[in-house]
mmCIF file of C-alpha atoms in Angstrom:
data_model
loop_
_atom_site.group_PDB
_atom_site.id
_atom_site.type_symbol
_atom_site.label_atom_id
_atom_site.label_comp_id
_atom_site.label_asym_id
_atom_site.label_seq_id
_atom_site.Cartn_x
_atom_site.Cartn_y
_atom_site.Cartn_z
ATOM 1 C CA MET A 1 116.124 114.073 118.706
ATOM 2 C CA LEU A 2 119.072 112.908 117.503
ATOM 3 C CA ASP A 3 122.427 114.161 118.273
ATOM 4 C CA LYS A 4 124.947 115.607 116.091
ATOM 5 C CA LEU A 5 127.030 111.886 117.526
ATOM 6 C CA ASP A 6 124.041 110.040 117.000
ATOM 7 C CA GLN A 7 123.797 111.175 113.356
ATOM 8 C CA LYS A 8 127.135 110.099 112.424
ATOM 9 C CA ILE A 9 126.924 106.547 114.112
ATOM 10 C CA ILE A 10 123.861 106.202 112.145
ATOM 11 C CA THR A 11 125.340 106.821 109.820
ATOM 12 C CA LEU A 12 128.392 104.919 109.306
ATOM 13 C CA LEU A 13 126.161 101.799 110.856
ATOM 14 C CA HIS A 14 124.059 101.952 107.745
ATOM 15 C CA GLN A 15 127.843 102.189 105.857
ATOM 16 C CA ASN A 16 128.844 98.676 107.426
ATOM 17 C CA ALA A 17 126.330 97.962 110.236
ATOM 18 C CA ARG A 18 129.431 95.071 110.661
ATOM 19 C CA ILE A 19 131.957 97.756 111.869
ATOM 20 C CA ALA A 20 133.431 97.316 114.540
ATOM 21 C CA TYR A 21 132.173 99.408 117.872
ATOM 22 C CA LYS A 22 136.030 100.798 118.510
ATOM 23 C CA GLU A 23 136.201 101.691 114.674
ATOM 24 C CA VAL A 24 133.180 103.929 114.881
ATOM 25 C CA ALA A 25 134.407 104.661 118.480
ATOM 26 C CA ALA A 26 137.537 105.937 117.060
ATOM 27 C CA GLN A 27 135.789 108.204 114.132
ATOM 28 C CA VAL A 28 132.881 109.989 115.980
ATOM 29 C CA GLY A 29 135.407 111.034 119.571
ATOM 30 C CA LEU A 30 134.204 108.255 121.922
ATOM 31 C CA SER A 31 135.046 105.479 124.070
ATOM 32 C CA ALA A 32 134.577 102.524 123.220
ATOM 33 C CA PRO A 33 131.542 101.798 126.231
ATOM 34 C CA ALA A 34 129.686 104.802 125.419
ATOM 35 C CA VAL A 35 129.773 104.545 121.561
ATOM 36 C CA THR A 36 128.518 100.672 122.855
ATOM 37 C CA GLU A 37 125.747 102.739 124.905
ATOM 38 C CA ARG A 38 124.474 105.504 122.614
ATOM 39 C CA ILE A 39 123.527 102.017 119.996
ATOM 40 C CA ALA A 40 122.149 100.196 122.560
ATOM 41 C CA ARG A 41 120.146 103.681 123.181
ATOM 42 C CA LEU A 42 119.135 103.924 119.936
ATOM 43 C CA GLN A 43 118.208 99.656 119.576
ATOM 44 C CA GLU A 44 115.678 100.164 123.393
ATOM 45 C CA ARG A 45 113.847 103.665 120.810
ATOM 46 C CA GLY A 46 113.399 102.174 117.825
ATOM 47 C CA VAL A 47 115.907 104.229 115.719
ATOM 48 C CA ILE A 48 117.561 101.865 114.782
ATOM 49 C CA GLN A 49 115.433 98.421 114.349
ATOM 50 C CA ALA A 50 117.416 95.926 112.683
ATOM 51 C CA TYR A 51 121.431 94.721 110.877
ATOM 52 C CA ARG A 52 120.309 93.409 107.269
ATOM 53 C CA THR A 53 122.717 91.308 105.263
ATOM 54 C CA ASP A 54 122.583 92.697 101.044
ATOM 55 C CA ILE A 55 121.815 90.252 99.331
ATOM 56 C CA ASP A 56 122.703 89.675 95.101
ATOM 57 C CA TYR A 57 118.864 87.498 94.212
ATOM 58 C CA PHE A 58 120.449 86.924 90.674
ATOM 59 C CA ALA A 59 123.821 84.903 91.800
ATOM 60 C CA CYS A 60 121.576 83.437 93.682
ATOM 61 C CA GLY A 61 119.590 82.673 90.718
ATOM 62 C CA TYR A 62 117.537 84.894 90.081
ATOM 63 C CA GLN A 63 117.177 86.624 86.583
ATOM 64 C CA LEU A 64 114.155 89.019 87.297
ATOM 65 C CA GLU A 65 113.371 91.826 89.595
ATOM 66 C CA ALA A 66 110.052 93.333 88.776
ATOM 67 C CA VAL A 67 107.976 95.549 90.923
ATOM 68 C CA TRP A 68 103.943 94.983 90.653
ATOM 69 C CA LEU A 69 101.814 98.451 90.955
ATOM 70 C CA VAL A 70 98.438 96.294 92.533
ATOM 71 C CA ARG A 71 94.802 97.572 92.356
ATOM 72 C CA THR A 72 92.633 96.069 93.412
ATOM 73 C CA HIS A 73 88.513 95.983 95.004
ATOM 74 C CA HIS A 74 88.449 97.317 98.814
ATOM 75 C CA GLN A 75 86.876 94.602 99.877
ATOM 76 C CA GLN A 76 89.962 91.927 98.048
ATOM 77 C CA LEU A 77 92.395 94.451 99.673
ATOM 78 C CA PHE A 78 93.046 92.097 102.595
ATOM 79 C CA ALA A 79 93.327 88.684 100.382
ATOM 80 C CA ALA A 80 95.606 90.240 97.989
ATOM 81 C CA ILE A 81 97.587 91.387 100.928
ATOM 82 C CA GLU A 82 98.011 87.622 102.018
ATOM 83 C CA LEU A 83 98.673 86.004 99.045
ATOM 84 C CA VAL A 84 101.346 89.185 98.534
ATOM 85 C CA LYS A 85 102.556 88.136 102.153
ATOM 86 C CA SER A 86 102.790 84.447 101.205
ATOM 87 C CA LEU A 87 104.496 84.021 98.177
ATOM 88 C CA PRO A 88 108.283 83.727 98.981
ATOM 89 C CA GLU A 89 109.449 85.270 95.542
ATOM 90 C CA VAL A 90 108.844 88.791 97.211
ATOM 91 C CA VAL A 91 111.047 90.791 99.180
ATOM 92 C CA SER A 92 108.641 93.895 99.548
ATOM 93 C CA CYS A 93 105.169 95.398 100.051
ATOM 94 C CA ASP A 94 103.729 98.595 99.983
ATOM 95 C CA THR A 95 100.440 100.116 101.127
ATOM 96 C CA VAL A 96 99.969 103.308 98.762
ATOM 97 C CA THR A 97 97.709 106.464 98.038
ATOM 98 C CA GLY A 98 97.187 107.275 94.556
ATOM 99 C CA GLU A 99 95.150 105.202 91.551
ATOM 100 C CA ASN A 100 96.798 101.987 92.944
ATOM 101 C CA CYS A 101 96.556 99.599 96.321
ATOM 102 C CA LEU A 102 99.334 98.066 96.648
ATOM 103 C CA LEU A 103 103.124 98.112 95.578
ATOM 104 C CA VAL A 104 104.819 95.133 95.315
ATOM 105 C CA ARG A 105 109.286 94.269 94.771
ATOM 106 C CA LEU A 106 109.946 91.059 93.685
ATOM 107 C CA PHE A 107 112.437 88.500 92.100
ATOM 108 C CA ALA A 108 111.653 85.511 89.472
ATOM 109 C CA LYS A 109 113.492 82.930 87.921
ATOM 110 C CA ASN A 110 112.790 83.550 84.154
ATOM 111 C CA VAL A 111 109.955 85.117 82.612
ATOM 112 C CA ALA A 112 107.267 82.532 82.157
ATOM 113 C CA HIS A 113 107.750 82.216 86.692
ATOM 114 C CA LEU A 114 107.086 86.316 86.577
ATOM 115 C CA ASP A 115 103.543 84.899 84.964
ATOM 116 C CA GLN A 116 103.148 82.404 87.168
ATOM 117 C CA LEU A 117 102.734 84.669 90.028
ATOM 118 C CA THR A 118 101.353 87.521 88.702
ATOM 119 C CA TYR A 119 98.568 85.430 87.714
ATOM 120 C CA GLN A 120 97.749 84.634 91.864
ATOM 121 C CA VAL A 121 97.583 88.504 91.677
ATOM 122 C CA LEU A 122 95.583 88.884 88.545
ATOM 123 C CA GLN A 123 92.532 87.065 90.363
ATOM 124 C CA TYR A 124 92.345 90.099 92.737
ATOM 125 C CA GLY A 125 92.315 92.926 90.536
ATOM 126 C CA GLU A 126 95.117 94.902 87.672
ATOM 127 C CA VAL A 127 98.470 94.681 88.143
ATOM 128 C CA ASN A 128 101.004 96.478 85.780
ATOM 129 C CA THR A 129 104.274 94.958 86.001
ATOM 130 C CA MET A 130 107.874 95.885 85.804
ATOM 131 C CA ILE A 131 111.395 94.270 85.251
ATOM 132 C CA VAL A 132 113.571 96.811 87.092
ATOM 133 C CA LYS A 133 116.617 97.113 84.038
ATOM 134 C CA GLN A 134 119.003 98.601 86.621
ATOM 135 C CA HIS A 135 119.201 100.799 89.987
ATOM 136 C CA ILE A 136 120.214 104.326 90.503
ATOM 137 C CA VAL A 137 119.488 104.523 94.000
ATOM 138 C CA THR A 138 119.531 101.814 96.387
ATOM 139 C CA HIS A 139 119.664 102.133 100.271
ATOM 140 C CA ARG A 140 120.451 105.714 100.779
ATOM 141 C CA LEU A 141 120.219 107.366 103.739
ATOM 142 C CA PRO A 142 117.678 110.544 103.908
ATOM 143 C CA PRO A 143 119.432 113.386 105.420
ATOM 144 C CA LEU A 144 118.953 113.424 108.791
ATOM 145 C CA PRO A 145 116.685 116.229 110.946
ATOM 146 C CA GLN A 146 119.448 118.468 112.215
ATOM 147 C CA PRO A 147 119.206 118.403 116.249
#
C-alpha cells in the first residue's frame, strides 16, 4: 500500500519524469535525500518500473496511427503474437478477453504501409483495423488506492 507522500511523489513523477528530486522534495515537504530514498524503495518494490520519453511519431514521419483487434484460432495465437512482437511499427500489444485475442497499437507511414502490415497478420486470423483520429485521454494516472 502507498502512503499519501508516496502517492504525491508518483503523481509528480508521472506528470514529469525529469523533475528534479529537489523540486519533488519541496512540493511534498521532505528533504531531497528522503525523497531519493522513497523513490528508490518504490523502484525496488516495482511500483516505479521505468521512466519514458513521450515521442511524437507523426513528427518522425508516420502518417497513421492504427489499432488492430486480432482474432485467431487458439493454435495460431502464439504464432500471431510472435509476428506482432517482430513488427517494429507495433508500439503495444495486449491479450484481451472477448471475441478478440489481441489489441495491437501501431504506426504506419501511409495506408499502403498499413495494408502491408495487416496482410502479414491476416495469415493467423481475422484483423479488424481502426485508424485513430484523435486521442482524448492519454497516459492518465488513475486514482491511487487510499492508504
